[in-house]
Amino acid sequence: MTSLTGPALRLTVYVDENDTWHHKPLYSEIVHRAHAAGLAGASVFRGIEGYGASSRIHTSRLLSLSEDLPVAVVVVDAEERVRAFLPQLEELVGEGLVTLEECEVVLPRSHRRAPGPDGTDGEGKKSL
């Protein structure tokens, strides 16, 4: 996987927390398919309140309504890679919303930082 910088496309898929695909959370299926497709990364964000096409408000503040909160799956990668992934979403997302926004990646970060010449990472800590 290469480091992405410059122009990119942000894909956001809005679904309900309880949506499933073959008895598995739909958001998890989207993340696993994005990974298998080699996309740069995917994150799932659970909303604390929201509503969609049903106009029914879901909130974490009321115990009875906190069971089906909104979830957003966000993927950022090069435009051609994101667009190539869209047919898989057409298969998966029956009800929900899929958006695309142009964006720019300015500071790609890795979870692992290469040690500097003095043996420390980017934060001045010694590498193990």
Coordinates of N, CA, C and O in Angstrom, one line a residue:
M1 N 0.8 -1.2 0.0 CA 0.0 0.0 0.0 C 0.9 1.2 0.0 O 1.8 1.3 0.8
T2 N 0.6 2.2 -0.9 CA 1.4 3.4 -1.0 C 0.9 4.5 -0.1 O -0.3 4.5 0.2
S3 N 1.7 5.4 0.2 CA 1.3 6.6 1.0 C 0.5 7.5 0.0 O 1.0 7.9 -1.0
L4 N -0.6 8.0 0.5 CA -1.5 8.9 -0.3 C -1.3 10.3 0.1 O -1.4 10.6 1.3
T5 N -1.0 11.2 -0.9 CA -0.9 12.6 -0.6 C -1.5 13.3 -1.9 O -1.6 12.7 -2.9
G6 N -2.0 14.5 -1.7 CA -2.6 15.2 -2.8 C -4.1 15.0 -2.9 O -4.8 14.6 -2.0
P7 N -4.6 15.2 -4.1 CA -6.1 15.1 -4.3 C -6.6 13.7 -4.1 O -5.9 12.7 -4.4
A8 N -7.7 13.6 -3.5 CA -8.3 12.3 -3.1 C -9.8 12.4 -3.1 O -10.4 13.5 -3.3
L9 N -10.5 11.3 -2.9 CA -11.9 11.3 -2.8 C -12.3 10.7 -1.4 O -11.7 9.7 -1.0
R10 N -13.2 11.3 -0.7 CA -13.7 10.8 0.5 C -15.1 10.2 0.3 O -16.0 10.9 -0.2
L11 N -15.2 8.9 0.6 CA -16.5 8.2 0.5 C -17.0 8.1 1.9 O -16.3 7.6 2.8
T12 N -18.3 8.4 2.0 CA -19.0 8.3 3.3 C -20.2 7.5 3.1 O -21.0 7.8 2.2
V13 N -20.4 6.4 3.9 CA -21.6 5.6 3.8 C -22.3 5.7 5.1 O -21.8 5.4 6.2
Y14 N -23.5 6.2 5.1 CA -24.4 6.4 6.3 C -25.4 5.2 6.3 O -26.2 5.1 5.4
V15 N -25.3 4.4 7.4 CA -26.2 3.3 7.6 C -26.7 3.3 9.1 O -26.2 4.1 9.9
D16 N -27.6 2.4 9.4 CA -28.0 2.3 10.8 C -27.1 1.2 11.4 O -26.7 0.3 10.8
E17 N -26.9 1.4 12.7 CA -26.0 0.5 13.5 C -26.5 -1.0 13.4 O -25.7 -1.9 13.3
N18 N -27.8 -1.2 13.3 CA -28.3 -2.6 13.3 C -28.5 -3.1 11.9 O -28.9 -4.3 11.7
D19 N -28.1 -2.4 10.8 CA -28.2 -3.0 9.5 C -27.2 -4.1 9.4 O -26.0 -4.0 9.9
T20 N -27.6 -5.2 8.7 CA -26.7 -6.4 8.6 C -26.6 -6.8 7.1 O -27.4 -6.5 6.3
W21 N -25.6 -7.6 6.9 CA -25.3 -8.3 5.7 C -24.9 -9.7 6.0 O -23.9 -10.0 6.6
H22 N -25.8 -10.7 5.7 CA -25.6 -12.1 6.0 C -25.3 -12.2 7.5 O -24.2 -12.9 7.8
H23 N -26.1 -11.7 8.4 CA -26.0 -11.8 9.8 C -24.7 -11.2 10.4 O -24.3 -11.5 11.5
K24 N -24.1 -10.3 9.7 CA -22.9 -9.5 10.1 C -23.2 -8.1 10.0 O -23.9 -7.6 9.1
P25 N -22.7 -7.2 11.0 CA -23.0 -5.8 10.8 C -22.5 -5.3 9.5 O -21.5 -5.6 9.0
L26 N -23.4 -4.5 8.8 CA -23.2 -4.0 7.5 C -21.9 -3.1 7.5 O -21.1 -3.2 6.6
Y27 N -21.7 -2.3 8.5 CA -20.5 -1.4 8.5 C -19.3 -2.2 8.6 O -18.3 -1.9 7.9
S28 N -19.3 -3.4 9.2 CA -18.1 -4.3 9.3 C -17.9 -4.9 7.9 O -16.7 -5.0 7.5
E29 N -18.9 -5.3 7.2 CA -18.8 -5.8 5.9 C -18.2 -4.8 4.9 O -17.3 -5.1 4.1
I30 N -18.6 -3.6 5.0 CA -18.0 -2.5 4.2 C -16.6 -2.3 4.4 O -15.7 -2.2 3.5
V31 N -16.2 -2.3 5.7 CA -14.8 -2.1 6.1 C -13.9 -3.3 5.5 O -12.9 -3.1 5.0
H32 N -14.4 -4.5 5.7 CA -13.6 -5.7 5.3 C -13.5 -5.7 3.7 O -12.5 -6.1 3.2
R33 N -14.6 -5.3 3.0 CA -14.5 -5.2 1.6 C -13.5 -4.1 1.1 O -12.8 -4.3 0.1
A34 N -13.6 -3.0 1.8 CA -12.6 -1.9 1.4 C -11.2 -2.4 1.6 O -10.3 -2.1 0.8
H35 N -11.0 -3.1 2.7 CA -9.6 -3.6 3.0 C -9.2 -4.6 1.9 O -8.1 -4.5 1.4
A36 N -10.1 -5.5 1.5 CA -9.8 -6.5 0.5 C -9.6 -5.8 -0.9 O -8.8 -6.4 -1.7
A37 N -10.2 -4.7 -1.1 CA -10.1 -4.0 -2.3 C -8.8 -3.2 -2.4 O -8.4 -2.5 -3.4
G38 N -8.1 -3.1 -1.2 CA -6.8 -2.4 -1.2 C -6.9 -0.9 -1.0 O -6.0 -0.2 -1.2
L39 N -8.1 -0.5 -0.5 CA -8.2 1.0 -0.3 C -7.4 1.4 0.9 O -7.0 0.6 1.8
A40 N -7.0 2.7 0.9 CA -6.0 3.2 1.8 C -6.4 3.0 3.3 O -5.6 2.8 4.1
G41 N -7.7 3.1 3.6 CA -8.1 3.0 5.0 C -9.6 3.2 5.1 O -10.2 3.9 4.2
A42 N -10.2 2.8 6.1 CA -11.6 3.0 6.4 C -11.8 3.1 7.9 O -11.1 2.4 8.7
S43 N -12.7 4.0 8.3 CA -13.0 4.2 9.7 C -14.5 4.2 9.9 O -15.3 4.7 9.0
V44 N -15.0 3.7 11.0 CA -16.4 3.7 11.3 C -16.7 4.6 12.5 O -16.0 4.5 13.5
F45 N -17.6 5.5 12.3 CA -18.0 6.5 13.4 C -19.4 6.3 13.8 O -20.3 6.3 12.9
R46 N -19.6 6.1 15.1 CA -21.0 5.9 15.6 C -21.5 7.2 16.1 O -20.9 7.9 16.9
G47 N -22.7 7.6 15.5 CA -23.3 8.8 15.9 C -24.0 8.7 17.3 O -24.4 7.7 17.7
I48 N -24.1 9.9 17.9 CA -24.8 9.9 19.2 C -26.3 10.4 19.0 O -27.1 10.2 19.9
E49 N -26.6 10.9 17.8 CA -27.9 11.3 17.5 C -28.1 11.6 16.1 O -27.2 12.0 15.4
G50 N -29.3 11.3 15.5 CA -29.5 11.6 14.1 C -30.8 11.0 13.6 O -31.5 10.3 14.4
Y51 N -31.1 11.3 12.4 CA -32.3 10.8 11.7 C -32.0 10.7 10.2 O -31.2 11.3 9.7
G52 N -32.8 9.9 9.6 CA -32.6 9.7 8.2 C -34.0 9.7 7.5 O -34.9 10.5 7.9
A53 N -34.2 8.9 6.4 CA -35.3 8.9 5.6 C -36.6 8.7 6.4 O -37.7 9.2 6.1
S54 N -36.5 7.9 7.5 CA -37.7 7.7 8.3 C -38.2 8.9 9.1 O -39.3 8.9 9.7
S55 N -37.3 9.8 9.3 CA -37.6 11.0 10.1 C -37.7 10.7 11.6 O -38.1 11.5 12.4
R56 N -37.4 9.5 12.0 CA -37.4 9.1 13.4 C -36.0 9.4 14.0 O -35.0 9.0 13.5
I57 N -36.0 10.2 15.1 CA -34.7 10.6 15.7 C -34.2 9.5 16.6 O -35.0 8.9 17.4
H58 N -33.0 9.1 16.4 CA -32.3 8.1 17.2 C -31.3 8.9 18.0 O -30.6 9.7 17.5
T59 N -31.3 8.6 19.3 CA -30.4 9.3 20.2 C -29.8 8.3 21.3 O -30.5 7.4 21.7
S60 N -28.6 8.6 21.7 CA -28.0 7.8 22.8 C -28.5 8.3 24.2 O -28.2 7.7 25.2
R61 N -29.2 9.4 24.2 CA -29.7 10.0 25.5 C -30.9 9.3 26.0 O -31.1 9.3 27.2
L62 N -31.7 8.7 25.2 CA -32.8 7.9 25.7 C -32.6 6.5 25.5 O -32.4 6.0 24.3
L63 N -32.6 5.7 26.6 CA -32.3 4.3 26.5 C -33.1 3.5 25.5 O -32.6 2.7 24.7
S64 N -34.4 3.9 25.4 CA -35.2 3.1 24.5 C -34.9 3.4 23.0 O -35.3 2.6 22.1
L65 N -34.3 4.5 22.7 CA -34.0 4.8 21.3 C -32.5 4.6 20.9 O -32.1 4.9 19.8
S66 N -31.7 4.1 21.9 CA -30.2 4.1 21.7 C -29.8 2.8 21.0 O -28.6 2.5 20.9
E67 N -30.7 2.0 20.5 CA -30.3 0.7 20.0 C -30.0 0.7 18.5 O -29.4 -0.3 18.0
D68 N -30.4 1.7 17.8 CA -30.1 1.7 16.4 C -29.6 3.1 15.9 O -30.2 3.8 15.2
L69 N -28.4 3.4 16.4 CA -27.8 4.7 16.1 C -27.2 4.8 14.7 O -26.9 3.8 14.1
P70 N -27.1 6.1 14.2 CA -26.5 6.2 12.9 C -25.0 5.9 12.9 O -24.3 6.1 13.9
V71 N -24.5 5.3 11.8 CA -23.1 4.9 11.7 C -22.6 5.5 10.4 O -23.3 5.4 9.4
A72 N -21.4 6.0 10.4 CA -20.8 6.5 9.1 C -19.5 5.7 8.9 O -18.7 5.7 9.8
V73 N -19.4 5.2 7.7 CA -18.1 4.5 7.3 C -17.4 5.5 6.3 O -18.0 5.8 5.3
V74 N -16.2 5.9 6.7 CA -15.5 6.8 5.9 C -14.2 6.2 5.3 O -13.5 5.6 6.0
V75 N -14.1 6.4 4.0 CA -12.9 5.8 3.2 C -12.3 7.0 2.4 O -13.1 7.8 1.8
V76 N -11.0 7.2 2.5 CA -10.3 8.2 1.7 C -9.2 7.5 0.9 O -8.4 6.7 1.4
D77 N -9.3 7.7 -0.4 CA -8.3 7.1 -1.3 C -8.3 7.9 -2.6 O -9.1 8.8 -2.8
A78 N -7.5 7.5 -3.6 CA -7.5 8.2 -4.9 C -8.8 8.0 -5.6 O -9.5 6.9 -5.4
E79 N -9.2 8.9 -6.4 CA -10.6 8.9 -7.0 C -10.9 7.6 -7.7 O -11.9 7.0 -7.5
E80 N -9.9 7.2 -8.6 CA -10.2 6.0 -9.4 C -10.4 4.7 -8.5 O -11.2 3.9 -8.8
R81 N -9.7 4.7 -7.4 CA -9.8 3.5 -6.5 C -11.1 3.5 -5.8 O -11.8 2.5 -5.6
V82 N -11.6 4.7 -5.3 CA -12.9 4.8 -4.6 C -14.0 4.5 -5.6 O -14.9 3.8 -5.3
R83 N -13.9 5.1 -6.8 CA -15.0 4.9 -7.8 C -15.1 3.4 -8.2 O -16.2 2.9 -8.5
A84 N -13.9 2.7 -8.2 CA -13.9 1.3 -8.6 C -14.6 0.4 -7.5 O -15.1 -0.7 -7.7
F85 N -14.7 1.0 -6.3 CA -15.3 0.3 -5.1 C -16.8 0.5 -5.1 O -17.5 -0.3 -4.5
L86 N -17.3 1.5 -5.8 CA -18.8 1.8 -5.7 C -19.7 0.6 -6.1 O -20.7 0.5 -5.4
P87 N -19.4 -0.2 -7.1 CA -20.3 -1.3 -7.4 C -20.5 -2.2 -6.2 O -21.6 -2.8 -6.1
Q88 N -19.5 -2.4 -5.4 CA -19.7 -3.3 -4.2 C -20.7 -2.7 -3.2 O -21.5 -3.3 -2.6
L89 N -20.7 -1.3 -3.1 CA -21.6 -0.6 -2.2 C -23.0 -0.8 -2.7 O -24.0 -0.9 -2.0
E90 N -23.2 -0.7 -4.1 CA -24.5 -0.9 -4.6 C -25.1 -2.2 -4.3 O -26.3 -2.3 -4.0
E91 N -24.3 -3.2 -4.1 CA -24.8 -4.5 -3.7 C -25.1 -4.6 -2.2 O -26.1 -5.2 -1.9
L92 N -24.4 -3.8 -1.4 CA -24.5 -3.9 0.0 C -25.6 -3.0 0.6 O -26.3 -3.3 1.6
V93 N -25.6 -1.7 0.1 CA -26.4 -0.7 0.8 C -27.8 -0.6 0.2 O -27.9 0.0 -0.9
G94 N -28.8 -1.1 0.9 CA -30.2 -1.0 0.4 C -30.8 0.3 0.8 O -31.2 1.1 0.0
E95 N -30.8 0.5 2.1 CA -31.3 1.8 2.6 C -30.0 2.4 3.3 O -29.3 1.8 4.0
G96 N -29.9 3.7 3.1 CA -28.7 4.4 3.5 C -28.3 5.5 2.6 O -29.0 5.7 1.6
L97 N -27.3 6.1 2.8 CA -26.8 7.2 2.0 C -25.3 7.1 1.7 O -24.6 6.8 2.6
V98 N -25.0 7.3 0.4 CA -23.6 7.2 0.1 C -23.2 8.5 -0.6 O -23.9 9.0 -1.5
T99 N -22.1 9.2 0.0 CA -21.7 10.5 -0.6 C -20.2 10.4 -1.0 O -19.5 9.6 -0.4
L100 N -19.9 11.3 -1.9 CA -18.5 11.4 -2.4 C -18.1 12.9 -2.3 O -18.9 13.7 -2.7
E101 N -17.0 13.2 -1.7 CA -16.5 14.6 -1.7 C -15.0 14.6 -2.1 O -14.3 13.7 -1.6
E102 N -14.7 15.6 -2.9 CA -13.3 15.8 -3.2 C -12.6 16.3 -1.9 O -13.1 17.1 -1.2
C103 N -11.4 15.8 -1.7 CA -10.6 16.3 -0.6 C -9.1 16.3 -1.0 O -8.7 15.8 -2.0
E104 N -8.3 16.7 -0.1 CA -6.8 16.7 -0.3 C -6.2 16.1 1.0 O -6.4 16.5 2.1
V105 N -5.3 15.1 0.8 CA -4.6 14.5 1.8 C -3.3 15.3 2.0 O -2.5 15.4 1.1
V106 N -3.1 15.9 3.1 CA -1.9 16.8 3.3 C -0.9 16.2 4.3 O 0.3 16.5 4.2
L107 N -1.3 15.4 5.2 CA -0.4 14.8 6.2 C -0.7 13.4 6.4 O -1.4 13.0 7.4
P108 N -0.3 12.5 5.5 CA -0.6 11.1 5.7 C 0.2 10.6 6.9 O 1.4 11.0 7.1
R109 N -0.4 9.9 7.8 CA 0.3 9.4 9.0 C 0.3 7.9 9.0 O -0.7 7.3 8.7
S110 N 1.3 7.3 9.5 CA 1.4 5.9 9.6 C 1.3 5.6 11.1 O 1.8 6.4 11.9
H111 N 0.8 4.4 11.4 CA 0.7 4.0 12.8 C 2.1 3.7 13.4 O 2.4 3.8 14.5
R112 N 3.0 3.3 12.5 CA 4.4 3.0 12.9 C 5.3 4.0 12.2 O 5.2 4.3 11.0
R113 N 6.1 4.6 13.0 CA 7.0 5.6 12.5 C 8.4 5.0 12.4 O 8.9 4.3 13.3
A114 N 9.1 5.3 11.3 CA 10.4 4.8 11.2 C 11.3 5.5 12.2 O 11.2 6.7 12.4
P115 N 12.3 4.8 12.8 CA 13.2 5.5 13.7 C 14.1 6.5 13.0 O 14.5 6.3 11.8
G116 N 14.4 7.5 13.7 CA 15.3 8.6 13.2 C 16.7 8.1 13.3 O 17.0 7.0 13.8
P117 N 17.7 8.9 12.9 CA 19.1 8.6 12.9 C 19.6 8.3 14.3 O 20.5 7.6 14.5
D118 N 18.9 8.9 15.3 CA 19.4 8.7 16.7 C 18.7 7.5 17.4 O 18.8 7.3 18.6
G119 N 17.8 6.8 16.6 CA 17.1 5.6 17.2 C 15.8 6.0 17.8 O 15.2 5.1 18.4
T120 N 15.4 7.3 17.7 CA 14.1 7.6 18.3 C 13.1 7.7 17.2 O 13.4 7.9 16.0
D121 N 11.8 7.6 17.6 CA 10.7 7.8 16.7 C 10.5 9.3 16.5 O 11.2 10.1 17.0
G122 N 9.4 9.6 15.7 CA 9.1 11.0 15.5 C 8.7 11.9 16.7 O 8.7 13.1 16.6
E123 N 8.5 11.2 17.8 CA 8.1 11.9 19.0 C 9.3 11.9 20.0 O 9.1 12.2 21.2
G124 N 10.4 11.5 19.6 CA 11.6 11.5 20.5 C 11.7 10.3 21.4 O 12.6 10.2 22.3
K125 N 10.9 9.3 21.2 CA 11.0 8.1 22.0 C 11.9 7.0 21.4 O 11.9 6.9 20.2
K126 N 12.6 6.3 22.2 CA 13.4 5.2 21.7 C 12.6 4.1 21.1 O 11.6 3.7 21.7
S127 N 12.9 3.6 20.0 CA 12.2 2.5 19.4 C 12.7 1.2 20.1 O 13.8 1.0 20.5
L128 N 11.7 0.2 20.2 CA 12.0 -1.1 20.8 C 12.6 -2.0 19.8 O 12.4 -2.1 18.7

